Short mmCIF file of C-alpha atoms and ligand atoms in Angstrom, two decimals:
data_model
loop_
_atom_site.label_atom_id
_atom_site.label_comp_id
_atom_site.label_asym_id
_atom_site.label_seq_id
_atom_site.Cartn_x
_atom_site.Cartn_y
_atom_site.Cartn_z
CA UNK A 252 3.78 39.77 -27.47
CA UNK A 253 6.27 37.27 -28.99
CA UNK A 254 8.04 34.51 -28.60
CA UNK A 255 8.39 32.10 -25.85
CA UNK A 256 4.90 32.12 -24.06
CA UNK A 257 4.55 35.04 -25.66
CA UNK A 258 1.37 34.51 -28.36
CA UNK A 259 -1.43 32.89 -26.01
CA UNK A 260 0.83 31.96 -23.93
CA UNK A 261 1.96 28.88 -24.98
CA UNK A 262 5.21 27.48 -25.36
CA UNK A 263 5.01 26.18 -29.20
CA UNK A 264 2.44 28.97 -30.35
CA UNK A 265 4.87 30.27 -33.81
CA UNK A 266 3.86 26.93 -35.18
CA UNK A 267 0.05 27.84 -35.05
CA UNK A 268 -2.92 29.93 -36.86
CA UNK A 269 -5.38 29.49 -34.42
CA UNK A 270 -5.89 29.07 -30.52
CA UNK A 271 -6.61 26.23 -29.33
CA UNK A 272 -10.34 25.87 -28.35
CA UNK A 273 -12.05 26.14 -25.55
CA UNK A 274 -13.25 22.46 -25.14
CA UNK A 275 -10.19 21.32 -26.16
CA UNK A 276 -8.00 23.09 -23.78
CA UNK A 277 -9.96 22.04 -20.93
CA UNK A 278 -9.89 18.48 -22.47
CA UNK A 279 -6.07 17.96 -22.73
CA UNK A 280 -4.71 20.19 -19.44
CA UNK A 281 -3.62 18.58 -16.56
CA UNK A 282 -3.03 21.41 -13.84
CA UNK A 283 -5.89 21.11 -12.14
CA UNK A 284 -4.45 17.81 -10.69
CA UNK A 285 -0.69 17.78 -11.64
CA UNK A 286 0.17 20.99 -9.76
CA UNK A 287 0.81 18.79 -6.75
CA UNK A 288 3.92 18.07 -8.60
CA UNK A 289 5.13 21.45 -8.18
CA UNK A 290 7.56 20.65 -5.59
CA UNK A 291 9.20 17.83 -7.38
CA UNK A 292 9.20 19.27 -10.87
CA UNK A 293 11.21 22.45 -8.94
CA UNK A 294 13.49 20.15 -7.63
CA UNK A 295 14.21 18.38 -10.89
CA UNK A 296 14.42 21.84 -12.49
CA UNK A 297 16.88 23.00 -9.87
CA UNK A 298 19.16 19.75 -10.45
CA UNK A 299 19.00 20.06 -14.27
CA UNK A 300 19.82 23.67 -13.95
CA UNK A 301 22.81 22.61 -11.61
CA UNK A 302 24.63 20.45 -14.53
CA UNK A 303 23.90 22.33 -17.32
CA UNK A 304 25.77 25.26 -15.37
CA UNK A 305 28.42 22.62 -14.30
CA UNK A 306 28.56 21.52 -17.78
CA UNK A 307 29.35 24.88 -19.26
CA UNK A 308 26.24 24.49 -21.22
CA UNK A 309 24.02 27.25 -18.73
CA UNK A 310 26.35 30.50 -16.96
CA UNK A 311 26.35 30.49 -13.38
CA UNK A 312 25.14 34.06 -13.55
CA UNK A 313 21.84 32.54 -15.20
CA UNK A 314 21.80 29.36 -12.85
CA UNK A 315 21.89 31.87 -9.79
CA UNK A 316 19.01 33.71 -11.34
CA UNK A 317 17.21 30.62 -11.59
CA UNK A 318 17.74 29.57 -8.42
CA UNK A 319 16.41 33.01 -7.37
CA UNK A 320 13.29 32.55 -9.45
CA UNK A 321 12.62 29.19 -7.69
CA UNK A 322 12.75 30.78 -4.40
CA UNK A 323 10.00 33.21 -4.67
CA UNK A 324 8.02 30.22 -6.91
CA UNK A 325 8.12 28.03 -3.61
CA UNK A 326 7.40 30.89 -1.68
CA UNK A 327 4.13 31.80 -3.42
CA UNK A 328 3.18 27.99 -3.93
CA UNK A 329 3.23 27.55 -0.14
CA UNK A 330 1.09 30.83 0.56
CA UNK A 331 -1.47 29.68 -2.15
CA UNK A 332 -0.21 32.79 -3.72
CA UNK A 333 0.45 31.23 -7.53
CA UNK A 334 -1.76 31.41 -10.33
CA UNK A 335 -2.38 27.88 -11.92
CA UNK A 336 -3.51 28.79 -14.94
CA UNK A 337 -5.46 26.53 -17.65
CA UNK A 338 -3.86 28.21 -20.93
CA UNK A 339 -0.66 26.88 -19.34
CA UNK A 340 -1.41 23.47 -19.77
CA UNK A 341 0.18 21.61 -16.70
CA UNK A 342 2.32 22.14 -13.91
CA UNK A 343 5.50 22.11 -16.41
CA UNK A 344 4.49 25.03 -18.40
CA UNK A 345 3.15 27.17 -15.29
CA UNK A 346 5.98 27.25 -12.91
CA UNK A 347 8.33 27.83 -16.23
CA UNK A 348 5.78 30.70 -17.15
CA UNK A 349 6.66 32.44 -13.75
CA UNK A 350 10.15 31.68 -13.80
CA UNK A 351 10.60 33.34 -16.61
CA UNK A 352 8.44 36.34 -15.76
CA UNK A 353 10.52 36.96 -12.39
CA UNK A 354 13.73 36.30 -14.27
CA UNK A 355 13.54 36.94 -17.72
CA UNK A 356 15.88 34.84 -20.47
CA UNK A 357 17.61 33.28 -17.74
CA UNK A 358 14.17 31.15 -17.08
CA UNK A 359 13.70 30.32 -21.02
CA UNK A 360 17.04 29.09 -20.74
CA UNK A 361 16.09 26.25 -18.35
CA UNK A 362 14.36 24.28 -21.02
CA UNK A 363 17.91 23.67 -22.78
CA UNK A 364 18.39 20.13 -23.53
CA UNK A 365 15.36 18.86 -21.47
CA UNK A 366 11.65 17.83 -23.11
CA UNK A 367 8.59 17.78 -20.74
CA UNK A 368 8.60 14.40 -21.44
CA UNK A 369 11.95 13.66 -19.37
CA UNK A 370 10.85 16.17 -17.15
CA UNK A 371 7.21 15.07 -16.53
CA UNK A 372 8.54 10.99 -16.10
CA UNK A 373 11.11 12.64 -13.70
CA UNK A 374 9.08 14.15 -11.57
CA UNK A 375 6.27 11.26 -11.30
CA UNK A 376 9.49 9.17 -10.16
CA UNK A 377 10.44 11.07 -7.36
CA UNK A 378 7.00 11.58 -6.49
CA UNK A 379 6.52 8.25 -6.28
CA UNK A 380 9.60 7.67 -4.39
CA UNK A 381 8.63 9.87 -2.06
CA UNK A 382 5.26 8.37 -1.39
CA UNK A 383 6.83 5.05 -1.12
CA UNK A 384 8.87 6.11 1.70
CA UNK A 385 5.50 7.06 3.09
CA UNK A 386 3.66 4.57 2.75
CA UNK A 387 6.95 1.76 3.95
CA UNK A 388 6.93 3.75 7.38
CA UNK A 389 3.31 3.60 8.15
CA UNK A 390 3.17 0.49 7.10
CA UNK A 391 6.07 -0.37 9.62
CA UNK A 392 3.68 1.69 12.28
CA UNK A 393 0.85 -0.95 11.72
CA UNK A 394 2.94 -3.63 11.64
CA UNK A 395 4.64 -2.57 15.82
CA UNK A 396 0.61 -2.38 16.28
CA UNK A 397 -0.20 -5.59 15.35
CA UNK A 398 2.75 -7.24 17.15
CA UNK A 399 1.82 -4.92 20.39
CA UNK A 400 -1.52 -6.53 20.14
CA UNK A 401 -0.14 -10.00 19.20
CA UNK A 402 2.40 -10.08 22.31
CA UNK A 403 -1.13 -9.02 24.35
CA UNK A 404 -2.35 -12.21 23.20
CA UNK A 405 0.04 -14.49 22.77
CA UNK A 406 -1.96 -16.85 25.26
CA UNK A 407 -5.55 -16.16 24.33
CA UNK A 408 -7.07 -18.32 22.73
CA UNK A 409 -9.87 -18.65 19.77
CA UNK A 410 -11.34 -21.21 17.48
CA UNK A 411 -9.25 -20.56 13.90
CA UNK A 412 -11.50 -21.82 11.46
CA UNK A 413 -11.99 -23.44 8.25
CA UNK A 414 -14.78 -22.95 5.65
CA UNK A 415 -15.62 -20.87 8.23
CA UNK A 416 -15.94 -23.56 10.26
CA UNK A 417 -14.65 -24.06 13.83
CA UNK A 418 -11.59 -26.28 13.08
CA UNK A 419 -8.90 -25.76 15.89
CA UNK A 420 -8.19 -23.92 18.18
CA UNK A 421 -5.58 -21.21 17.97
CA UNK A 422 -3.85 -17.72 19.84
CA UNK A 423 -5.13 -14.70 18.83
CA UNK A 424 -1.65 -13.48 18.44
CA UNK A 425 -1.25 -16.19 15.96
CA UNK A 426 -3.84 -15.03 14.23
CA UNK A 427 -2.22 -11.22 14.27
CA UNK A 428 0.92 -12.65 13.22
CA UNK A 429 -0.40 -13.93 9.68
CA UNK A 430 -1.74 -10.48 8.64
CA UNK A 431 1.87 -9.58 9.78
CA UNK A 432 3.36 -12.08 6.95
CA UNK A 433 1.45 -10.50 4.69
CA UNK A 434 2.51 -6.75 5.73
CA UNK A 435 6.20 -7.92 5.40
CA UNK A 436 5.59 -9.41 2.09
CA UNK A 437 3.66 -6.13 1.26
CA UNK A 438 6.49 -4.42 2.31
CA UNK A 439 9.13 -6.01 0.62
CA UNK A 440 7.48 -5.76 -2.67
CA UNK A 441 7.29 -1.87 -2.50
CA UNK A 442 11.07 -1.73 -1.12
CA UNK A 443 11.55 -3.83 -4.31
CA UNK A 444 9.61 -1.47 -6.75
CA UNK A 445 11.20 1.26 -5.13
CA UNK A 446 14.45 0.09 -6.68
CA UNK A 447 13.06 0.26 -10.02
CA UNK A 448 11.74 4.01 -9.88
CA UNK A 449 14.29 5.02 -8.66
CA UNK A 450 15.90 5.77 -12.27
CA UNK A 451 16.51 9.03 -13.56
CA UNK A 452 14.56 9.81 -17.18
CA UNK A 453 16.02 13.12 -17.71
CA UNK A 454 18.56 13.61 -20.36
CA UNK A 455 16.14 11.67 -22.47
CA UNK A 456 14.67 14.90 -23.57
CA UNK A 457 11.97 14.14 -26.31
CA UNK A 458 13.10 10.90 -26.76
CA UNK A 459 15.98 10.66 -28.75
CA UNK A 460 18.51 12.24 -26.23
CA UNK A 461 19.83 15.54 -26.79
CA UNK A 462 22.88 17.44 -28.92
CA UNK A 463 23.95 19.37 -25.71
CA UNK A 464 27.44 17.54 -23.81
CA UNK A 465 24.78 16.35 -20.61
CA UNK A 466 26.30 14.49 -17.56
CA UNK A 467 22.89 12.66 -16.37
CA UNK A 468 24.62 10.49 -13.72
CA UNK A 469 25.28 14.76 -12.20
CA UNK A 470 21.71 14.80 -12.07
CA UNK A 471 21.00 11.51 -10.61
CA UNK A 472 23.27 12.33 -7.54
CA UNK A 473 21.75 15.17 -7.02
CA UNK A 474 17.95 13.96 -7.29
CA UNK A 475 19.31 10.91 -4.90
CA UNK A 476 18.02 8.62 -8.13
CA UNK A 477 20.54 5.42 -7.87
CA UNK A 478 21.24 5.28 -11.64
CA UNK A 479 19.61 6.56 -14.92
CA UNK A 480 17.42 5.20 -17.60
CA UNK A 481 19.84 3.82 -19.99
CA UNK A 482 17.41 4.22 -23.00
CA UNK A 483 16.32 7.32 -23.92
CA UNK A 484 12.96 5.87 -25.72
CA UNK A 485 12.03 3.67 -23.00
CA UNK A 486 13.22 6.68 -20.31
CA UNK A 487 10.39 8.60 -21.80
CA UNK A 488 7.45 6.11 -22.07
CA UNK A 489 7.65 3.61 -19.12
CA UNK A 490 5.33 3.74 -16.55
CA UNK A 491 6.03 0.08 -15.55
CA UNK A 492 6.94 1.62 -11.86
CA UNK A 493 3.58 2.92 -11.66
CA UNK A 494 1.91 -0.09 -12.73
CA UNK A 495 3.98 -2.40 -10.21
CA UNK A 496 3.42 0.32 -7.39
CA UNK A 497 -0.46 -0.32 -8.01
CA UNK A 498 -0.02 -4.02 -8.12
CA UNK A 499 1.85 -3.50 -4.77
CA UNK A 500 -0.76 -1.24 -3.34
CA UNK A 501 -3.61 -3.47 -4.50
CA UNK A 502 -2.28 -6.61 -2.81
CA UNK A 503 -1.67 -4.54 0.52
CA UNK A 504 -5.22 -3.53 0.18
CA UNK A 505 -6.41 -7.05 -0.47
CA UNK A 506 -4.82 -7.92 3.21
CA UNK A 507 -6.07 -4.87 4.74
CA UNK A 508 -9.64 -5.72 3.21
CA UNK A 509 -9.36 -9.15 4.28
CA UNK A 510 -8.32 -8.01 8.26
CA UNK A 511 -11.23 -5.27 7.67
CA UNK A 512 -14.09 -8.50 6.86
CA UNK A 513 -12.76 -10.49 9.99
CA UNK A 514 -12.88 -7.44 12.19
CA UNK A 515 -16.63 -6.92 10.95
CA UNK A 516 -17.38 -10.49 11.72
CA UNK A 517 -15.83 -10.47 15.34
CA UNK A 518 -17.72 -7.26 16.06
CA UNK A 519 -21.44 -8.62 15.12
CA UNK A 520 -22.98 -9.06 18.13
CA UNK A 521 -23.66 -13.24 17.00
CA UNK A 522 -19.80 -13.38 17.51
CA UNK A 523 -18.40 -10.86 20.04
CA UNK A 524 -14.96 -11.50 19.83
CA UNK A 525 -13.98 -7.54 19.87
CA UNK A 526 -15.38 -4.68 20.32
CA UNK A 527 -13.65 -1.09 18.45
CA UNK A 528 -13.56 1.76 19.88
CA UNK A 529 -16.24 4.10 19.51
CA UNK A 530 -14.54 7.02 17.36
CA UNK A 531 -13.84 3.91 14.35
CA UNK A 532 -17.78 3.25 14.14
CA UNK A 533 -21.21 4.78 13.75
CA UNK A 534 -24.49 5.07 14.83
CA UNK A 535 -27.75 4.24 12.54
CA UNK A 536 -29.77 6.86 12.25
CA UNK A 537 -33.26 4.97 12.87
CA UNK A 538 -31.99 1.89 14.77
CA UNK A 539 -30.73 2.96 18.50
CA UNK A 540 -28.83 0.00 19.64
CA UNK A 541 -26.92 0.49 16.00
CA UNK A 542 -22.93 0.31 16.56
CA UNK A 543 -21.37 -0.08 12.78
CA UNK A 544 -18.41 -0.77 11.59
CA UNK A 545 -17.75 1.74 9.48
CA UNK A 546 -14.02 2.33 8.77
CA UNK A 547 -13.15 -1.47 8.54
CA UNK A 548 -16.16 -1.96 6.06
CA UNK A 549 -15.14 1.33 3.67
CA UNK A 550 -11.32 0.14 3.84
CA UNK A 551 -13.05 -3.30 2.36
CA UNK A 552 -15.11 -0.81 -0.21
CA UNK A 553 -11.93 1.69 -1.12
CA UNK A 554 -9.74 -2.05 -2.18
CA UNK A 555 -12.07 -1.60 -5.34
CA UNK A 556 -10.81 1.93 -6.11
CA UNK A 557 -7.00 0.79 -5.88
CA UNK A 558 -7.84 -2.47 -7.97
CA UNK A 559 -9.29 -0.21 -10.49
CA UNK A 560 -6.28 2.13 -10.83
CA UNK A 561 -4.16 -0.77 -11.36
CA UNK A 562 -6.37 -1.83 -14.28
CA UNK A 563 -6.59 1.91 -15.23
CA UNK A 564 -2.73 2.03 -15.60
CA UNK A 565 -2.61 -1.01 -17.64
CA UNK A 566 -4.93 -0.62 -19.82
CA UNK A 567 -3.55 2.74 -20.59
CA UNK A 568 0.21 1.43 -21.49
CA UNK A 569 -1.45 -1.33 -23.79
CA UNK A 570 -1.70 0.41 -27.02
CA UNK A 571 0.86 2.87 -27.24
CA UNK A 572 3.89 3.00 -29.56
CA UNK A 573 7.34 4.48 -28.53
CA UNK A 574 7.92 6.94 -27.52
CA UNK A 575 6.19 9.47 -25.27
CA UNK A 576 2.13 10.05 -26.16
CA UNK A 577 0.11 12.66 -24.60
CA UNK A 578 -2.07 9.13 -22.58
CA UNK A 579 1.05 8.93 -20.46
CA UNK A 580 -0.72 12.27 -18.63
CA UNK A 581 -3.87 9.94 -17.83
CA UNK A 582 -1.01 8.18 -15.63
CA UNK A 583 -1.64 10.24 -12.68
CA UNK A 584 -4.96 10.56 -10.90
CA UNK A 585 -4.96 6.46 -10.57
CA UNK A 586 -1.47 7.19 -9.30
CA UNK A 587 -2.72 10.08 -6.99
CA UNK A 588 -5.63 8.57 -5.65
CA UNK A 589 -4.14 5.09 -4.97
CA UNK A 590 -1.14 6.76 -2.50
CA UNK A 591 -3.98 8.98 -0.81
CA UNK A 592 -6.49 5.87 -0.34
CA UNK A 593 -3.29 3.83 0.98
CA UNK A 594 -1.90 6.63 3.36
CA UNK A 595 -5.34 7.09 4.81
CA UNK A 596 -5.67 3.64 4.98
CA UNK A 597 -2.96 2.54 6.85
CA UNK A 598 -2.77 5.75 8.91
CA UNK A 599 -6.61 4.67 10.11
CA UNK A 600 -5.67 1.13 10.55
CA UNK A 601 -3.01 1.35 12.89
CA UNK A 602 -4.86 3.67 15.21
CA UNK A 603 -7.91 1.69 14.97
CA UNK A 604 -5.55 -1.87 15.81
CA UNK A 605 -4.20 -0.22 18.86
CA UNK A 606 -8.30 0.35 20.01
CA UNK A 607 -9.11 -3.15 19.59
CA UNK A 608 -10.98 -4.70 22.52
CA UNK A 609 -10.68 -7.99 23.24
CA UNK A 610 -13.04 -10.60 24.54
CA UNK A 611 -11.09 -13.28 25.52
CA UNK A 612 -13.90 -15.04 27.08
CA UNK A 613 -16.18 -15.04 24.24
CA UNK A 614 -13.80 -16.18 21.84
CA UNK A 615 -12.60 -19.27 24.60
CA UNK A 616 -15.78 -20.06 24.46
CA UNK A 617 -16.21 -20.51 20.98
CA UNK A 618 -13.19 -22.76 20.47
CA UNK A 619 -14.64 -25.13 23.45
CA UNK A 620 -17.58 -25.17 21.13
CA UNK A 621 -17.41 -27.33 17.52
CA UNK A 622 -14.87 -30.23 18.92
CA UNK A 623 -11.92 -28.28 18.04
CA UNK A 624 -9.73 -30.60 19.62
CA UNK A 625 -11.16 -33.78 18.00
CA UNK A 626 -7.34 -33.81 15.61
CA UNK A 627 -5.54 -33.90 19.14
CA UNK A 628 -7.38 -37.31 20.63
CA UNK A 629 -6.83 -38.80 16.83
CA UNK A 630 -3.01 -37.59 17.05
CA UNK A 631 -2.99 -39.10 20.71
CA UNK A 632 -3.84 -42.35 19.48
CA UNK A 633 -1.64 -42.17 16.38
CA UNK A 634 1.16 -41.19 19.19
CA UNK A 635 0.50 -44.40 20.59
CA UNK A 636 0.67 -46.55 18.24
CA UNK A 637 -2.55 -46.39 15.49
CA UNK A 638 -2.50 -45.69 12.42
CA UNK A 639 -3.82 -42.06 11.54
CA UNK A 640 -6.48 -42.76 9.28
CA UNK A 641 -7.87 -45.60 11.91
CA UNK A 642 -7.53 -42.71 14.51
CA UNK A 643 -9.34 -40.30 12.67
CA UNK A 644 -12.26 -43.17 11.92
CA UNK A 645 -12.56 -43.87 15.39
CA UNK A 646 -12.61 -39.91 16.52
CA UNK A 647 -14.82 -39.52 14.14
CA UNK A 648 -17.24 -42.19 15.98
CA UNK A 649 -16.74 -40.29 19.35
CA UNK A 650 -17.85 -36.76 17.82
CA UNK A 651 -20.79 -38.05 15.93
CA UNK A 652 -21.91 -40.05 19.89
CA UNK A 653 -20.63 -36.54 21.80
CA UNK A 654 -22.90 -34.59 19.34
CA UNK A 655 -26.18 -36.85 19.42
CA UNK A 656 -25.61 -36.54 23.36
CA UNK A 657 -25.28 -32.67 23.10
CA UNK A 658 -21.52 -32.81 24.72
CA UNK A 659 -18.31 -32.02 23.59
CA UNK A 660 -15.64 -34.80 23.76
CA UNK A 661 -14.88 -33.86 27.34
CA UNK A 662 -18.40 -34.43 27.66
CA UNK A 663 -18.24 -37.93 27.07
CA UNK A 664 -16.25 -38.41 30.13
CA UNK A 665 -12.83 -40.34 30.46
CA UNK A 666 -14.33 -43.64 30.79
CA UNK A 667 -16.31 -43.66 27.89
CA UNK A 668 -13.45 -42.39 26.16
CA UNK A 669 -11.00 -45.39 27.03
CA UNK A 670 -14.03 -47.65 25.72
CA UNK A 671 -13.06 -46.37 22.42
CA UNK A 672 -9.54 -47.95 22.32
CA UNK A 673 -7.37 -49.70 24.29
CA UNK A 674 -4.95 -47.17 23.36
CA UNK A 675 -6.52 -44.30 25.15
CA UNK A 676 -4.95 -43.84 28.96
CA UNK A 677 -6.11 -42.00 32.37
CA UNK A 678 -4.41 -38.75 30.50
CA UNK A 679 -6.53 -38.48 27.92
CA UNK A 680 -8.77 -35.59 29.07
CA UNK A 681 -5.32 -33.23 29.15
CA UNK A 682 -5.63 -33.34 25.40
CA UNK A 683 -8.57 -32.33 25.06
CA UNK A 684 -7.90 -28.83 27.03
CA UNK A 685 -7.42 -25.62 24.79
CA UNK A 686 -4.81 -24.86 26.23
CA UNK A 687 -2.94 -28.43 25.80
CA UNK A 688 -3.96 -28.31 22.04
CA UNK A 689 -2.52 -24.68 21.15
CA UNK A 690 0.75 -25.53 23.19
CA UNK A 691 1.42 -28.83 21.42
CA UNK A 692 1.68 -26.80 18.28
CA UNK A 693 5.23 -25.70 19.07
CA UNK A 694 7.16 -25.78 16.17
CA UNK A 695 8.26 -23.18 14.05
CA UNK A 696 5.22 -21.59 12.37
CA UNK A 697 3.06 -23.20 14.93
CA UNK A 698 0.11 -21.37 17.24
CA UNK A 699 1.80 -22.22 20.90
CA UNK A 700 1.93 -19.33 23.02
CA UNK A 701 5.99 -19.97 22.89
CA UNK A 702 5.98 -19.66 18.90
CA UNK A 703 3.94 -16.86 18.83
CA UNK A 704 6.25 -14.56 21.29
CA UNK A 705 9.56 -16.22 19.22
CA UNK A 706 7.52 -14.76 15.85
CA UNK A 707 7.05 -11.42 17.83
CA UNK A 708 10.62 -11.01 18.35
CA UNK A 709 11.74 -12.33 14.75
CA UNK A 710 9.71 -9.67 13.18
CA UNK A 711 10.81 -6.53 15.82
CA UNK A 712 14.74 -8.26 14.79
CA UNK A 713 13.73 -7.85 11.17
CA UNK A 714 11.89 -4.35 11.64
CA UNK A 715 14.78 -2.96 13.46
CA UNK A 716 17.37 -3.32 10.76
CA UNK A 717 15.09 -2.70 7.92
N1 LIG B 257 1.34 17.13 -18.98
C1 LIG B 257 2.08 16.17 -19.72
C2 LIG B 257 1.97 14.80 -19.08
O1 LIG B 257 1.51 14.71 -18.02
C3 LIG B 257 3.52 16.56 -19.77
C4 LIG B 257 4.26 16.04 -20.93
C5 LIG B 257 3.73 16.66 -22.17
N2 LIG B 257 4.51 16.36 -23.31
C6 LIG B 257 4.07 16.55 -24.54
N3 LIG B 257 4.84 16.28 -25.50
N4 LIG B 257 2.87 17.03 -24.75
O2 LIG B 257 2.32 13.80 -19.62
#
């Protein structure tokens, strides 16, 4: 055989003596993991096919026939009927093998004014696109979880800490509510990057454009891309959106990581704060009265994978020249992996949130413990008159007698208390309460019960008419 495909199958095989080898083939295809991009690059195909017909460039007989071809592709992709095969490179050079087999010269028409290196940065786009989607609406899901949680405990209270330190006290739905700040931070960076991949390569073709009369902003329409690439050099080489979907994904899985390390700590038995349910932990196979962690502690371990990726990706943009080089194909298994860690992630995550048990006693109980409230008696006395660094001195005298007495400031008992300063009152054990320390807080951004719920319905407000 001859011609397109024809000699060994490949696309450019007049130009060659010799076959490639062996090692070599195996070394530079990509099918094995690019064929999930079979449904995209079909899609792009079908919308490039479109224009060219609508350009006059392609006859509708042949874009009908294409459109035919694509049918029975899907059809045996879906029923695992297709043969990837390794002579064909990637995912490009398959599915245009097949079309072309099912309907002759109408399929080695498709390739008209189109490079796979347009086609291969269009389809990663609209992958990603699609992913992003994804990954904004589960993230959205964990977010309703953590602020069905938060309302829970808008009123329970636990020691919020400092250097790990018990500092004051706070709500536990405060508490939720910053890992929610960082989820709506998370998500408005990948509703931002989204903007950016959102450009349509094609047209680019190789890199320099193409001789054929094109209409690329036909294409975009149709592919739902908001613009194009407006240079063909850069259409063909960027992979910025991949690098800044990384960077996106690796701070979301810093947050996560960081939720997963306090949910470990509040589990160990010395703390007790929550218990998960059973189906998100494990047994030890010697110890009997084992109950681990697990999925908290491997979304900690799988950050490491995502942070890698993003040094993966760019590392692998830092050397190359314009335009397109055959590294752009090590772009996708970081790419891959980091949207299949993230969608597992979060999908985990929220189901896990909704199974947390609280123990609201335990954690009361620490905050009663470590003088939590020793700021409120120095901002009692600062109320009243004293200056704030005299208040803290003086505070500081009452912990250091509480602690040699083995009380808290309570402890000391009101009298004792009003020996400190003339300035303390009858009222001064009210301030000392939990409960009258978290409430005080009520400000905007503060931990009162009253802030907390006001957050809670901010972020439902914003959710709503994102
Ligand atoms: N499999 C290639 C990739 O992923 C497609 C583009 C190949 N282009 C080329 N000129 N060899 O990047």
């Amino acid at each position: 055989m001859t011609g397109q495909f024809g000699n060994k199958n490949k696309a450019w095989s007049a130009r060659f003596s010799e076959p490639v080898s062996d090692l070599v083939k195996r070394y530079t295809a990509s099918v094995d993991f690019d064929q999930r991009l079979a449904e995209v690059d079909i899609r792009g195909s079908l919308a490039h096919a479109a224009m060219l017909a609508a350009t006059g460039i392609l006859s509708e007989s042949d874009l009908a026939s294409i459109q035919r071809g694509f049918t029975t592709i899907r059809e045996e992709i879906a029923a695992g009927r297709f043969e990837w095969s390794l002579d064909l490179e990637d995912v490009h050079l398959n599915i245009e093998k097949r079309l072309t087999e099912l309907v002759g010269d109408a399929g080695k028409r498709l390739h008209t004014a189109r490079s796979r290196n347009d086609q291969v940065a269009t389809d990663i786009r609209l992958w990603l696109r699609d992913a992003t989607d994804e990954i904004l609406t589960l993230l959205r899901a964990l977010q309703e979880a953590l602020l069905a949680l938060a309302e829970q405990h808008a009123d329970t209270i636990m020691p919020g800490f400092t250097h790990l330190q018990v500092a004051q006290p706070v709500t536990f739905g405060h508490h939720l509510l910053a890992y929610v700040e960082m989820l709506s931070r998370d998500a408005g960076r990948l509703a931002d990057t989204r903007r950016r991949i959102n450009r349509l390569p094609l047209g680019a073709a190789a890199l320099a454009g193409t001789t054929f009369p094109i209409d690329r902003e036909h294409v975009a329409r149709t592919l739902g891309f908001d613009g194009v690439c407006e240079n063909s050099l850069d259409a063909v080489s960027d992979r910025d959106f991949a690098i800044e979907f990384c960077a996106d994904a690796s701070l979301l899985m810093m947050h996560l990581s960081r939720f997963s390390e306090e949910l470990v700590n509040w589990m160990s038995p010395r703390v007790g704060f929550i218990d998960l349910s059973d189906r998100y932990c494990t047994g030890s196979s010697i110890m009997p009265q084992k109950k681990n962690p697990d999925v908290p502690e491997l979304v900690r371990g799988k950050t490491g994978r995502v942070y890698g990726h993003l040094m993966a990706l760019l590392t692998l943009m830092k050397g190359q020249p314009l335009a397109y080089n055959k590294d752009n194909q090590e772009d996708k298994e970081p790419l891959f992996d980091t949207v299949d860690t993230l969608v597992a992630t979060l999908r985990l995550f929220a189901d896990m949130t909704t199974g947390i048990q609280v123990r609201a006693e335990r954690m009361r109980q620490a905050a009663a413990e470590g003088f939590s409230t020793a700021t409120d008696l120095a901002d009692y006395l600062v109320k009243r008159g004293l200056p704030f660094r005299d208040a803290h001195e003086l505070v500081a005298q009452a912990v250091r007698e509480a602690s040699d007495a083995g009380v808290d400031l309570a402890g000391l008992g009101r009298e004792r208390l009003k020996a400190l300063s003339p300035l303390v009152g009858d009222d001064v054990l009210e301030t000392l309460t939990l409960e009258g320390s978290v409430n005080a807080r009520n400000h905007i951004g503060g931990t009162a019960p009253a802030q907390v719920r006001a957050a809670i319905a901010r972020h439902r407000a914003r959710l709503a008419s994102a």
